[in-house]
mmCIF file of C-alpha atoms in Angstrom:
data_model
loop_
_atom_site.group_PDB
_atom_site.id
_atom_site.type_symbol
_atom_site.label_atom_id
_atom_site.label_comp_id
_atom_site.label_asym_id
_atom_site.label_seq_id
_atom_site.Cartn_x
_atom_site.Cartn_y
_atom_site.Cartn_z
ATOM 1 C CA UNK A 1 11.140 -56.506 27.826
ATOM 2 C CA UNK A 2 9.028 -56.453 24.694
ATOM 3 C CA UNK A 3 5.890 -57.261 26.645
ATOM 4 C CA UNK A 4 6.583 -54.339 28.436
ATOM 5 C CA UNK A 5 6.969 -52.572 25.578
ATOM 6 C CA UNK A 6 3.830 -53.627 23.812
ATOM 7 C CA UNK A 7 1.952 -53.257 26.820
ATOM 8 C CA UNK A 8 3.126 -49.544 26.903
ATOM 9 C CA UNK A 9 2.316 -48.681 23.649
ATOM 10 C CA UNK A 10 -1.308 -50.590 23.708
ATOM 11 C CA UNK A 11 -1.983 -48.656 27.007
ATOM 12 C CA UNK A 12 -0.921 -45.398 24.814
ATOM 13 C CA UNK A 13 -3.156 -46.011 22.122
ATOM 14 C CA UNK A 14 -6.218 -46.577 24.489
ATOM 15 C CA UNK A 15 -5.196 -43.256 26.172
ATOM 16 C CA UNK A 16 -5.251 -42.369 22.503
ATOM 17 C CA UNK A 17 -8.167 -43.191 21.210
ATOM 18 C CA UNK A 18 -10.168 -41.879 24.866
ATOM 19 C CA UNK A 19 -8.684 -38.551 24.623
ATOM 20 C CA UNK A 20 -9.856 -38.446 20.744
ATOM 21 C CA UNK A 21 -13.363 -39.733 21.258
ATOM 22 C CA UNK A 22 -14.207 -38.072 24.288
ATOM 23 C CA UNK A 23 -12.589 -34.296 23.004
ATOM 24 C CA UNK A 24 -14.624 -31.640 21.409
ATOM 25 C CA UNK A 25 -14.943 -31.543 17.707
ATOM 26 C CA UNK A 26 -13.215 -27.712 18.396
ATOM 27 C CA UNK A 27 -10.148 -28.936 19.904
ATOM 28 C CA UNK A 28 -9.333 -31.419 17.887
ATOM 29 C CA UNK A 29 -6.586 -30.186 14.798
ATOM 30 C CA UNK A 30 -5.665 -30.772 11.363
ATOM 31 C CA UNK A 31 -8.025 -33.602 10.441
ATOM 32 C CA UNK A 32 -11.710 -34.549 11.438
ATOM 33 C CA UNK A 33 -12.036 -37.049 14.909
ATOM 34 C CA UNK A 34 -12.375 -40.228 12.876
ATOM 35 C CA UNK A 35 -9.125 -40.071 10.580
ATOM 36 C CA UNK A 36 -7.432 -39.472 13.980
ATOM 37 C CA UNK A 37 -9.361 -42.753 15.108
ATOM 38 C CA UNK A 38 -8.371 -44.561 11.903
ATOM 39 C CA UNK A 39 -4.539 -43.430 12.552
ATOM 40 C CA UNK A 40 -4.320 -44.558 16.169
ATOM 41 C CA UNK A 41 -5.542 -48.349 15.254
ATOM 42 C CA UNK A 42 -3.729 -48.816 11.951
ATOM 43 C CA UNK A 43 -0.476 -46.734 13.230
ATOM 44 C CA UNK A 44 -0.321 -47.147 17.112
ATOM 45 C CA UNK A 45 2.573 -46.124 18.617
ATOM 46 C CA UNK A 46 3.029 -43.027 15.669
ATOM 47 C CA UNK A 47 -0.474 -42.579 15.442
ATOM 48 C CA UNK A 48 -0.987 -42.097 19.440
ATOM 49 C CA UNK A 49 2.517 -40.048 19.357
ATOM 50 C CA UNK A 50 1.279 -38.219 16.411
ATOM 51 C CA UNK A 51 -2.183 -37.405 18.267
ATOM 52 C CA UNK A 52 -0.620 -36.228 21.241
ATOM 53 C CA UNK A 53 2.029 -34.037 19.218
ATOM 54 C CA UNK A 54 -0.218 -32.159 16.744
ATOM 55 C CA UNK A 55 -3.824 -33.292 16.469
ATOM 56 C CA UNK A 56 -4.709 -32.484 20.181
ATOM 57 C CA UNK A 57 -5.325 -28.411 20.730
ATOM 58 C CA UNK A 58 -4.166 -27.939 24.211
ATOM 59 C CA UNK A 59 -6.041 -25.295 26.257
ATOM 60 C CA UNK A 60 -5.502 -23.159 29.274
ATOM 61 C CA UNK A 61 -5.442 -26.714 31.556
ATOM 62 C CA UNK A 62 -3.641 -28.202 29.738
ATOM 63 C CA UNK A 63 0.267 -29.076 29.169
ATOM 64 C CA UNK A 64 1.377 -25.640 27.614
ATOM 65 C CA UNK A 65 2.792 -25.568 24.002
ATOM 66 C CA UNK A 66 5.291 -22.332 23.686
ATOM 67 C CA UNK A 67 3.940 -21.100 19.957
ATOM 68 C CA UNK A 68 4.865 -17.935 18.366
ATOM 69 C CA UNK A 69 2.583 -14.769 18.962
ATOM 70 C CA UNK A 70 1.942 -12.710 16.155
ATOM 71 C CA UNK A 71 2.583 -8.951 16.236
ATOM 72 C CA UNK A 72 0.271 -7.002 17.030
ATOM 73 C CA UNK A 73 -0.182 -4.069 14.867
ATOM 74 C CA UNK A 74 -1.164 -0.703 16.074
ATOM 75 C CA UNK A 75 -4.836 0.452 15.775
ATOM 76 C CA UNK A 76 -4.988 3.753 12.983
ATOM 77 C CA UNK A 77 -6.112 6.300 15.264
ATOM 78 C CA UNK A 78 -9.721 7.227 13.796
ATOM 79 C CA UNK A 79 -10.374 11.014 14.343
ATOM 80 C CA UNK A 80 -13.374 11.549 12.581
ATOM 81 C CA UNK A 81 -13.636 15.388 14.646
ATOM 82 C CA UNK A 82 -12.734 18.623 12.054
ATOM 83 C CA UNK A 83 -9.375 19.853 12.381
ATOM 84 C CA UNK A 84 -10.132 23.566 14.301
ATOM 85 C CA UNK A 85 -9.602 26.351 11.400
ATOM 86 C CA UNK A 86 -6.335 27.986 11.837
ATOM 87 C CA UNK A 87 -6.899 30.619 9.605
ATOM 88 C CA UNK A 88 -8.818 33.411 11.913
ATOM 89 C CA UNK A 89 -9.854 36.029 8.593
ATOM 90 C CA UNK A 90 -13.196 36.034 7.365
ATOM 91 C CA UNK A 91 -14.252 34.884 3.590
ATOM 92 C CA UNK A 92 -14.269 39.069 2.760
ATOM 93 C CA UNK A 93 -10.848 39.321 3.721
ATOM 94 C CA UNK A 94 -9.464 36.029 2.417
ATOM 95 C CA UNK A 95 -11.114 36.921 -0.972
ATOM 96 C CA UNK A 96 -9.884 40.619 -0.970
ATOM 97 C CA UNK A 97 -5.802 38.926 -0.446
ATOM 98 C CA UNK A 98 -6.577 36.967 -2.933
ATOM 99 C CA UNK A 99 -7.344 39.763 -5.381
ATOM 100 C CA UNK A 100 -4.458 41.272 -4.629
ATOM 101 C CA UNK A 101 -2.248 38.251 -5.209
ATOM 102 C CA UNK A 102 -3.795 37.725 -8.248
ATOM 103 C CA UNK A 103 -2.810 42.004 -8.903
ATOM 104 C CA UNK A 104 0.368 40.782 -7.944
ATOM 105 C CA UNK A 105 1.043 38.081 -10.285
ATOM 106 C CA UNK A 106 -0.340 40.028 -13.387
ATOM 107 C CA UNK A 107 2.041 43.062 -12.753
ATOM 108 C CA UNK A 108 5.068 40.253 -12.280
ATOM 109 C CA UNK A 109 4.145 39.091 -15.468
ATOM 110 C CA UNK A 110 3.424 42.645 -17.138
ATOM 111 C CA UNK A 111 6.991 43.306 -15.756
ATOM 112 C CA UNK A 112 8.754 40.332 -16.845
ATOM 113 C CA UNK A 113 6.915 40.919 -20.638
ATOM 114 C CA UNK A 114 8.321 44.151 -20.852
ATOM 115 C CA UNK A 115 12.144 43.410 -19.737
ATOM 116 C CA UNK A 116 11.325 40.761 -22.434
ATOM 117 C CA UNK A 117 10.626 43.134 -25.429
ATOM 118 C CA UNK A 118 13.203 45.255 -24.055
ATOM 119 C CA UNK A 119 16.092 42.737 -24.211
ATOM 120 C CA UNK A 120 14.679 41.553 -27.418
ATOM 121 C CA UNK A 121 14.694 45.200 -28.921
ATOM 122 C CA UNK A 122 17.629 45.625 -27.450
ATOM 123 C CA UNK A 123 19.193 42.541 -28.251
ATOM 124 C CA UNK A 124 18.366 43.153 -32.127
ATOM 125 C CA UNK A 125 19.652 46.576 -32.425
ATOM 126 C CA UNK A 126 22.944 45.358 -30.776
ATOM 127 C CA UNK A 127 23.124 42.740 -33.404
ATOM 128 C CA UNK A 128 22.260 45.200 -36.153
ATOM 129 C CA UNK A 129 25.161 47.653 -35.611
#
């Protein structure tokens, strides 16, 4: 039983050591071809195990690994076109409403300073008597 069992892990770490040396410098994970190597002769049976588990980047041929997608996040939608003018008056008439607004305001204020002086004049006299 412990031949077998030595004979199964040697044949593992040949398997090992083929798959390392003979896979793309790409697919290989975590740490450069040779430490891999180095791992699989010192360490055999974790080493190989090891390899197998994380050092070896499985493609589309390969045994699939489930791994976690990321999210995918939305594009920003980039309008660069001018938002159509929704405001159909020309520059003479928006400048002549704004003249008048600005009427507006002053005689609001001219209103308000007057109720002001009045109350205050009022206000006084009232206190006076």
């Amino acid at each position: 039983m412990p031949f077998l069992f030595s004979i199964l892990v040697i044949a593992l770490m040949i398997g090992a050591l083929i798959d390392i040396i003979t896979r793309d410098n790409a697919l290989v994970k975590h740490l450069p071809k040779m430490v891999w190597i180095i791992i699989v002769i010192l360490l055999p049976l974790i080493g190989s195990l090891l390899w197998f588990a994380i050092g070896r980047e499985y493609g589309e041929s390969g045994v699939p690994i489930p791994r976690m997608r990321r999210a995918e996040r939305p594009m920003p939608r980039t309008d660069v076109r001018p938002a159509p003018p929704t405001d159909t008056r020309t520059t003479e008439q928006q400048i002549a409403d704004l003249d008048r607004e600005i009427e507006e305001w002053r005689l609001r204020e001219e209103i308000e300073r007057r109720r002001r002086d009045g109350d205050a004049s009022t206000g006084s006299a009232g206190a006076a008597s």
